[in-house]
mmCIF file with all atom_site columns, C-alpha atoms in Angstrom:
data_model
loop_
_atom_site.group_PDB
_atom_site.id
_atom_site.type_symbol
_atom_site.label_atom_id
_atom_site.label_alt_id
_atom_site.label_comp_id
_atom_site.label_asym_id
_atom_site.label_entity_id
_atom_site.label_seq_id
_atom_site.pdbx_PDB_ins_code
_atom_site.Cartn_x
_atom_site.Cartn_y
_atom_site.Cartn_z
_atom_site.occupancy
_atom_site.B_iso_or_equiv
_atom_site.pdbx_formal_charge
_atom_site.auth_seq_id
_atom_site.auth_comp_id
_atom_site.auth_asym_id
_atom_site.auth_atom_id
_atom_site.pdbx_PDB_model_num
ATOM 1   C CA . MET A 1 1   ? -3.739  9.426   -5.226  1.00 92.00 ? 1   MET A CA 1
ATOM 2   C CA . THR A 1 2   ? -4.345  7.863   -8.639  1.00 97.00 ? 2   THR A CA 1
ATOM 3   C CA . SER A 1 3   ? -1.628  5.470   -9.797  1.00 98.00 ? 3   SER A CA 1
ATOM 4   C CA . ILE A 1 4   ? 0.365   5.942   -13.003 1.00 98.00 ? 4   ILE A CA 1
ATOM 5   C CA . GLN A 1 5   ? -1.381  2.929   -14.529 1.00 97.00 ? 5   GLN A CA 1
ATOM 6   C CA . GLU A 1 6   ? -4.898  4.105   -13.648 1.00 97.00 ? 6   GLU A CA 1
ATOM 7   C CA . ARG A 1 7   ? -4.186  7.590   -14.989 1.00 97.00 ? 7   ARG A CA 1
ATOM 8   C CA . LEU A 1 8   ? -2.227  6.844   -18.167 1.00 96.00 ? 8   LEU A CA 1
ATOM 9   C CA . TYR A 1 9   ? -3.551  3.448   -19.354 1.00 95.00 ? 9   TYR A CA 1
ATOM 10  C CA . PRO A 1 10  ? -6.632  2.565   -17.284 1.00 95.00 ? 10  PRO A CA 1
ATOM 11  C CA . ASP A 1 11  ? -8.153  0.041   -19.701 1.00 96.00 ? 11  ASP A CA 1
ATOM 12  C CA . LEU A 1 12  ? -5.026  -1.939  -20.609 1.00 95.00 ? 12  LEU A CA 1
ATOM 13  C CA . PRO A 1 13  ? -5.686  -5.696  -20.173 1.00 96.00 ? 13  PRO A CA 1
ATOM 14  C CA . CYS A 1 14  ? -2.057  -6.559  -19.248 1.00 95.00 ? 14  CYS A CA 1
ATOM 15  C CA . PHE A 1 15  ? -1.884  -9.307  -16.582 1.00 95.00 ? 15  PHE A CA 1
ATOM 16  C CA . GLY A 1 16  ? 0.663   -7.436  -14.463 1.00 96.00 ? 16  GLY A CA 1
ATOM 17  C CA . CYS A 1 17  ? -0.207  -3.769  -14.660 1.00 94.00 ? 17  CYS A CA 1
ATOM 18  C CA . GLY A 1 18  ? -3.483  -3.512  -16.533 1.00 94.00 ? 18  GLY A CA 1
ATOM 19  C CA . HIS A 1 19  ? -6.497  -2.317  -14.638 1.00 95.00 ? 19  HIS A CA 1
ATOM 20  C CA . GLY A 1 20  ? -8.611  -3.560  -17.539 1.00 95.00 ? 20  GLY A CA 1
ATOM 21  C CA . ASN A 1 21  ? -7.865  -7.154  -16.459 1.00 96.00 ? 21  ASN A CA 1
ATOM 22  C CA . PRO A 1 22  ? -10.001 -8.152  -13.449 1.00 95.00 ? 22  PRO A CA 1
ATOM 23  C CA . LYS A 1 23  ? -7.935  -11.340 -12.934 1.00 95.00 ? 23  LYS A CA 1
ATOM 24  C CA . GLY A 1 24  ? -4.566  -9.570  -13.187 1.00 95.00 ? 24  GLY A CA 1
ATOM 25  C CA . LEU A 1 25  ? -2.177  -8.210  -10.568 1.00 96.00 ? 25  LEU A CA 1
ATOM 26  C CA . ARG A 1 26  ? -3.267  -4.603  -11.209 1.00 96.00 ? 26  ARG A CA 1
ATOM 27  C CA . LEU A 1 27  ? -0.063  -2.948  -9.998  1.00 97.00 ? 27  LEU A CA 1
ATOM 28  C CA . ARG A 1 28  ? -0.311  0.618   -8.753  1.00 98.00 ? 28  ARG A CA 1
ATOM 29  C CA . SER A 1 29  ? 2.885   2.623   -9.180  1.00 98.00 ? 29  SER A CA 1
ATOM 30  C CA . TYR A 1 30  ? 3.480   6.186   -7.958  1.00 98.00 ? 30  TYR A CA 1
ATOM 31  C CA . PRO A 1 31  ? 6.056   8.840   -8.832  1.00 98.00 ? 31  PRO A CA 1
ATOM 32  C CA . GLY A 1 32  ? 8.320   10.066  -6.057  1.00 94.00 ? 32  GLY A CA 1
ATOM 33  C CA . ASP A 1 33  ? 9.833   13.515  -5.644  1.00 90.00 ? 33  ASP A CA 1
ATOM 34  C CA . ASP A 1 34  ? 13.289  11.939  -5.944  1.00 93.00 ? 34  ASP A CA 1
ATOM 35  C CA . GLY A 1 35  ? 12.684  10.457  -9.413  1.00 93.00 ? 35  GLY A CA 1
ATOM 36  C CA . VAL A 1 36  ? 12.059  6.960   -8.039  1.00 98.00 ? 36  VAL A CA 1
ATOM 37  C CA . VAL A 1 37  ? 8.774   5.318   -9.034  1.00 98.00 ? 37  VAL A CA 1
ATOM 38  C CA . THR A 1 38  ? 7.515   3.069   -6.218  1.00 98.00 ? 38  THR A CA 1
ATOM 39  C CA . ALA A 1 39  ? 4.822   0.470   -5.682  1.00 98.00 ? 39  ALA A CA 1
ATOM 40  C CA . ALA A 1 40  ? 3.808   -2.015  -3.036  1.00 98.00 ? 40  ALA A CA 1
ATOM 41  C CA . PHE A 1 41  ? 2.895   -5.519  -4.143  1.00 97.00 ? 41  PHE A CA 1
ATOM 42  C CA . THR A 1 42  ? 1.301   -8.158  -1.939  1.00 97.00 ? 42  THR A CA 1
ATOM 43  C CA . PRO A 1 43  ? 1.747   -11.685 -3.351  1.00 97.00 ? 43  PRO A CA 1
ATOM 44  C CA . TRP A 1 44  ? -1.174  -14.086 -3.511  1.00 95.00 ? 44  TRP A CA 1
ATOM 45  C CA . PRO A 1 45  ? -0.961  -17.651 -2.149  1.00 94.00 ? 45  PRO A CA 1
ATOM 46  C CA . GLU A 1 46  ? -1.154  -18.818 -5.802  1.00 96.00 ? 46  GLU A CA 1
ATOM 47  C CA . HIS A 1 47  ? 2.229   -17.116 -6.437  1.00 97.00 ? 47  HIS A CA 1
ATOM 48  C CA . ASP A 1 48  ? 4.047   -19.823 -4.447  1.00 96.00 ? 48  ASP A CA 1
ATOM 49  C CA . ASN A 1 49  ? 7.219   -21.200 -6.062  1.00 97.00 ? 49  ASN A CA 1
ATOM 50  C CA . GLY A 1 50  ? 6.545   -24.580 -4.435  1.00 96.00 ? 50  GLY A CA 1
ATOM 51  C CA . LEU A 1 51  ? 8.907   -23.826 -1.542  1.00 97.00 ? 51  LEU A CA 1
ATOM 52  C CA . GLY A 1 52  ? 6.899   -21.119 0.218   1.00 97.00 ? 52  GLY A CA 1
ATOM 53  C CA . PHE A 1 53  ? 8.490   -18.126 -1.530  1.00 97.00 ? 53  PHE A CA 1
ATOM 54  C CA . LEU A 1 54  ? 7.403   -15.793 -4.318  1.00 98.00 ? 54  LEU A CA 1
ATOM 55  C CA . ASN A 1 55  ? 7.602   -17.426 -7.764  1.00 98.00 ? 55  ASN A CA 1
ATOM 56  C CA . GLY A 1 56  ? 10.354  -16.120 -10.065 1.00 97.00 ? 56  GLY A CA 1
ATOM 57  C CA . GLY A 1 57  ? 7.970   -15.675 -12.982 1.00 97.00 ? 57  GLY A CA 1
ATOM 58  C CA . ILE A 1 58  ? 5.732   -13.416 -10.909 1.00 97.00 ? 58  ILE A CA 1
ATOM 59  C CA . ILE A 1 59  ? 8.818   -11.468 -9.778  1.00 98.00 ? 59  ILE A CA 1
ATOM 60  C CA . CYS A 1 60  ? 9.806   -11.020 -13.419 1.00 98.00 ? 60  CYS A CA 1
ATOM 61  C CA . THR A 1 61  ? 6.282   -9.880  -14.299 1.00 98.00 ? 61  THR A CA 1
ATOM 62  C CA . VAL A 1 62  ? 6.076   -7.238  -11.576 1.00 98.00 ? 62  VAL A CA 1
ATOM 63  C CA . LEU A 1 63  ? 9.573   -5.931  -12.395 1.00 98.00 ? 63  LEU A CA 1
ATOM 64  C CA . ASP A 1 64  ? 8.644   -5.640  -16.077 1.00 98.00 ? 64  ASP A CA 1
ATOM 65  C CA . CYS A 1 65  ? 5.273   -4.031  -15.437 1.00 98.00 ? 65  CYS A CA 1
ATOM 66  C CA . HIS A 1 66  ? 6.572   -1.662  -12.761 1.00 98.00 ? 66  HIS A CA 1
ATOM 67  C CA . SER A 1 67  ? 9.307   -0.483  -15.122 1.00 98.00 ? 67  SER A CA 1
ATOM 68  C CA . ALA A 1 68  ? 6.534   0.172   -17.672 1.00 98.00 ? 68  ALA A CA 1
ATOM 69  C CA . ALA A 1 69  ? 5.006   2.725   -15.313 1.00 98.00 ? 69  ALA A CA 1
ATOM 70  C CA . ALA A 1 70  ? 8.333   4.560   -15.036 1.00 98.00 ? 70  ALA A CA 1
ATOM 71  C CA . VAL A 1 71  ? 8.760   4.549   -18.829 1.00 98.00 ? 71  VAL A CA 1
ATOM 72  C CA . VAL A 1 72  ? 5.248   5.737   -19.652 1.00 98.00 ? 72  VAL A CA 1
ATOM 73  C CA . LEU A 1 73  ? 5.532   8.483   -17.027 1.00 98.00 ? 73  LEU A CA 1
ATOM 74  C CA . GLU A 1 74  ? 8.882   9.598   -18.489 1.00 98.00 ? 74  GLU A CA 1
ATOM 75  C CA . ALA A 1 75  ? 7.403   9.559   -21.996 1.00 98.00 ? 75  ALA A CA 1
ATOM 76  C CA . GLU A 1 76  ? 4.527   11.737  -20.810 1.00 98.00 ? 76  GLU A CA 1
ATOM 77  C CA . ARG A 1 77  ? 6.926   14.206  -19.172 1.00 97.00 ? 77  ARG A CA 1
ATOM 78  C CA . ARG A 1 78  ? 8.964   14.468  -22.383 1.00 98.00 ? 78  ARG A CA 1
ATOM 79  C CA . GLY A 1 79  ? 5.979   14.759  -24.719 1.00 98.00 ? 79  GLY A CA 1
ATOM 80  C CA . TRP A 1 80  ? 6.439   11.362  -26.412 1.00 98.00 ? 80  TRP A CA 1
ATOM 81  C CA . PRO A 1 81  ? 2.889   9.968   -26.629 1.00 97.00 ? 81  PRO A CA 1
ATOM 82  C CA . ALA A 1 82  ? 1.946   6.625   -28.138 1.00 97.00 ? 82  ALA A CA 1
ATOM 83  C CA . LEU A 1 83  ? 2.172   6.688   -31.922 1.00 96.00 ? 83  LEU A CA 1
ATOM 84  C CA . PRO A 1 84  ? -0.963  6.110   -34.016 1.00 95.00 ? 84  PRO A CA 1
ATOM 85  C CA . GLY A 1 85  ? -2.013  2.467   -33.729 1.00 94.00 ? 85  GLY A CA 1
ATOM 86  C CA . ALA A 1 86  ? 0.048   1.815   -30.553 1.00 95.00 ? 86  ALA A CA 1
ATOM 87  C CA . ALA A 1 87  ? -1.586  1.175   -27.175 1.00 92.00 ? 87  ALA A CA 1
ATOM 88  C CA . LEU A 1 88  ? 1.523   2.456   -25.343 1.00 95.00 ? 88  LEU A CA 1
ATOM 89  C CA . PRO A 1 89  ? 4.463   4.631   -26.391 1.00 97.00 ? 89  PRO A CA 1
ATOM 90  C CA . TYR A 1 90  ? 7.045   1.891   -25.640 1.00 98.00 ? 90  TYR A CA 1
ATOM 91  C CA . VAL A 1 91  ? 7.242   -1.902  -25.390 1.00 97.00 ? 91  VAL A CA 1
ATOM 92  C CA . THR A 1 92  ? 9.631   -4.175  -23.509 1.00 98.00 ? 92  THR A CA 1
ATOM 93  C CA . ALA A 1 93  ? 12.587  -5.106  -25.719 1.00 98.00 ? 93  ALA A CA 1
ATOM 94  C CA . GLY A 1 94  ? 14.648  -6.820  -23.033 1.00 98.00 ? 94  GLY A CA 1
ATOM 95  C CA . LEU A 1 95  ? 14.613  -7.648  -19.346 1.00 98.00 ? 95  LEU A CA 1
ATOM 96  C CA . ASP A 1 96  ? 17.767  -8.827  -17.568 1.00 98.00 ? 96  ASP A CA 1
ATOM 97  C CA . VAL A 1 97  ? 16.622  -10.173 -14.176 1.00 98.00 ? 97  VAL A CA 1
ATOM 98  C CA . ARG A 1 98  ? 18.934  -11.145 -11.324 1.00 98.00 ? 98  ARG A CA 1
ATOM 99  C CA . TYR A 1 99  ? 17.456  -13.069 -8.389  1.00 98.00 ? 99  TYR A CA 1
ATOM 100 C CA . LEU A 1 100 ? 19.416  -12.189 -5.251  1.00 98.00 ? 100 LEU A CA 1
ATOM 101 C CA . ARG A 1 101 ? 17.507  -13.601 -2.275  1.00 97.00 ? 101 ARG A CA 1
ATOM 102 C CA . PRO A 1 102 ? 14.211  -15.395 -1.649  1.00 97.00 ? 102 PRO A CA 1
ATOM 103 C CA . SER A 1 103 ? 11.185  -13.111 -1.605  1.00 97.00 ? 103 SER A CA 1
ATOM 104 C CA . PRO A 1 104 ? 8.398   -13.633 0.917   1.00 96.00 ? 104 PRO A CA 1
ATOM 105 C CA . LEU A 1 105 ? 5.079   -15.009 -0.209  1.00 96.00 ? 105 LEU A CA 1
ATOM 106 C CA . ASP A 1 106 ? 3.049   -13.716 2.731   1.00 95.00 ? 106 ASP A CA 1
ATOM 107 C CA . GLN A 1 107 ? 4.163   -10.088 3.086   1.00 96.00 ? 107 GLN A CA 1
ATOM 108 C CA . PRO A 1 108 ? 4.092   -6.986  0.873   1.00 97.00 ? 108 PRO A CA 1
ATOM 109 C CA . VAL A 1 109 ? 7.232   -6.181  -1.085  1.00 98.00 ? 109 VAL A CA 1
ATOM 110 C CA . GLU A 1 110 ? 8.322   -2.824  -2.485  1.00 98.00 ? 110 GLU A CA 1
ATOM 111 C CA . LEU A 1 111 ? 9.082   -2.132  -6.129  1.00 98.00 ? 111 LEU A CA 1
ATOM 112 C CA . ARG A 1 112 ? 11.424  0.686   -7.168  1.00 98.00 ? 112 ARG A CA 1
ATOM 113 C CA . ALA A 1 113 ? 12.194  1.933   -10.665 1.00 98.00 ? 113 ALA A CA 1
ATOM 114 C CA . VAL A 1 114 ? 14.465  4.668   -12.018 1.00 98.00 ? 114 VAL A CA 1
ATOM 115 C CA . VAL A 1 115 ? 14.816  5.634   -15.667 1.00 98.00 ? 115 VAL A CA 1
ATOM 116 C CA . ARG A 1 116 ? 18.566  5.525   -16.245 1.00 98.00 ? 116 ARG A CA 1
ATOM 117 C CA . GLU A 1 117 ? 18.591  6.605   -19.904 1.00 98.00 ? 117 GLU A CA 1
ATOM 118 C CA . ALA A 1 118 ? 15.798  8.216   -21.913 1.00 98.00 ? 118 ALA A CA 1
ATOM 119 C CA . ALA A 1 119 ? 15.743  8.889   -25.625 1.00 98.00 ? 119 ALA A CA 1
ATOM 120 C CA . GLU A 1 120 ? 12.805  8.999   -28.010 1.00 97.00 ? 120 GLU A CA 1
ATOM 121 C CA . ALA A 1 121 ? 13.903  5.693   -29.576 1.00 98.00 ? 121 ALA A CA 1
ATOM 122 C CA . GLN A 1 122 ? 14.445  3.739   -26.343 1.00 98.00 ? 122 GLN A CA 1
ATOM 123 C CA . MET A 1 123 ? 14.699  3.899   -22.551 1.00 98.00 ? 123 MET A CA 1
ATOM 124 C CA . LEU A 1 124 ? 16.689  1.935   -19.990 1.00 98.00 ? 124 LEU A CA 1
ATOM 125 C CA . VAL A 1 125 ? 15.250  1.388   -16.505 1.00 98.00 ? 125 VAL A CA 1
ATOM 126 C CA . ASP A 1 126 ? 16.763  0.008   -13.307 1.00 98.00 ? 126 ASP A CA 1
ATOM 127 C CA . VAL A 1 127 ? 14.083  -1.762  -11.301 1.00 98.00 ? 127 VAL A CA 1
ATOM 128 C CA . SER A 1 128 ? 14.186  -3.737  -8.052  1.00 98.00 ? 128 SER A CA 1
ATOM 129 C CA . LEU A 1 129 ? 12.017  -5.749  -5.685  1.00 98.00 ? 129 LEU A CA 1
ATOM 130 C CA . VAL A 1 130 ? 12.877  -4.992  -2.046  1.00 98.00 ? 130 VAL A CA 1
ATOM 131 C CA . TRP A 1 131 ? 11.795  -6.579  1.207   1.00 98.00 ? 131 TRP A CA 1
ATOM 132 C CA . ASP A 1 132 ? 13.120  -6.014  4.724   1.00 97.00 ? 132 ASP A CA 1
ATOM 133 C CA . GLY A 1 133 ? 15.423  -3.280  3.395   1.00 97.00 ? 133 GLY A CA 1
ATOM 134 C CA . LYS A 1 134 ? 17.264  -5.656  1.054   1.00 98.00 ? 134 LYS A CA 1
ATOM 135 C CA . PRO A 1 135 ? 16.954  -6.132  -2.703  1.00 98.00 ? 135 PRO A CA 1
ATOM 136 C CA . ARG A 1 136 ? 15.491  -9.555  -3.479  1.00 98.00 ? 136 ARG A CA 1
ATOM 137 C CA . ALA A 1 137 ? 15.619  -9.176  -7.262  1.00 98.00 ? 137 ALA A CA 1
ATOM 138 C CA . GLU A 1 138 ? 16.941  -6.528  -9.638  1.00 98.00 ? 138 GLU A CA 1
ATOM 139 C CA . ALA A 1 139 ? 16.525  -6.001  -13.346 1.00 98.00 ? 139 ALA A CA 1
ATOM 140 C CA . THR A 1 140 ? 17.549  -3.763  -16.173 1.00 98.00 ? 140 THR A CA 1
ATOM 141 C CA . ALA A 1 141 ? 14.659  -3.197  -18.553 1.00 98.00 ? 141 ALA A CA 1
ATOM 142 C CA . LEU A 1 142 ? 15.121  -2.043  -22.138 1.00 98.00 ? 142 LEU A CA 1
ATOM 143 C CA . TRP A 1 143 ? 12.097  -0.345  -23.663 1.00 98.00 ? 143 TRP A CA 1
ATOM 144 C CA . LYS A 1 144 ? 11.835  0.568   -27.355 1.00 98.00 ? 144 LYS A CA 1
ATOM 145 C CA . ARG A 1 145 ? 9.483   2.933   -29.107 1.00 98.00 ? 145 ARG A CA 1
ATOM 146 C CA . TRP A 1 146 ? 6.407   1.070   -30.317 1.00 97.00 ? 146 TRP A CA 1
ATOM 147 C CA . ARG A 1 147 ? 6.174   1.771   -34.039 1.00 95.00 ? 147 ARG A CA 1
ATOM 148 C CA . PRO A 1 148 ? 3.169   -0.154  -35.405 1.00 93.00 ? 148 PRO A CA 1
ATOM 149 C CA . ARG A 1 149 ? 3.582   -1.500  -38.914 1.00 88.00 ? 149 ARG A CA 1
ATOM 150 C CA . PRO A 1 150 ? 0.736   -1.466  -41.400 1.00 80.00 ? 150 PRO A CA 1
ATOM 151 C CA . ALA A 1 151 ? -0.903  -4.869  -41.940 1.00 76.00 ? 151 ALA A CA 1
ATOM 152 C CA . ASN A 1 152 ? -0.068  -6.534  -45.246 1.00 72.00 ? 152 ASN A CA 1
#
């Protein structure tokens, strides 16, 4: 099955979710029948926080980028494509991350995202990183419509 990222923005060079970045994380997110978008992410040894766990910055990145997949999928379903001059229909406007427990560095973790509110102007997404059946980090992501401005 083709991931949301590979289908909807295959050439994006984003470090977290872009498949156009050969040195990036290249997340692959998939829609579920229950409205939950899921992904598996396997950390690299370079993602060490110095104590043998997954680095908080990498956690933040995968939460942000996984929520992007949920938003772009929702935008597609509602007929809200990217506006002229925009690479994506929405951009991150805020990300409130809560770190709950250490996340393993040497095992795959699961990402889950649900669009809580969707309007043409903005979307709100609940996203979490789960391992061993427990949330390790959670975030609320605010996405706003990308409205490119003409250059002066």
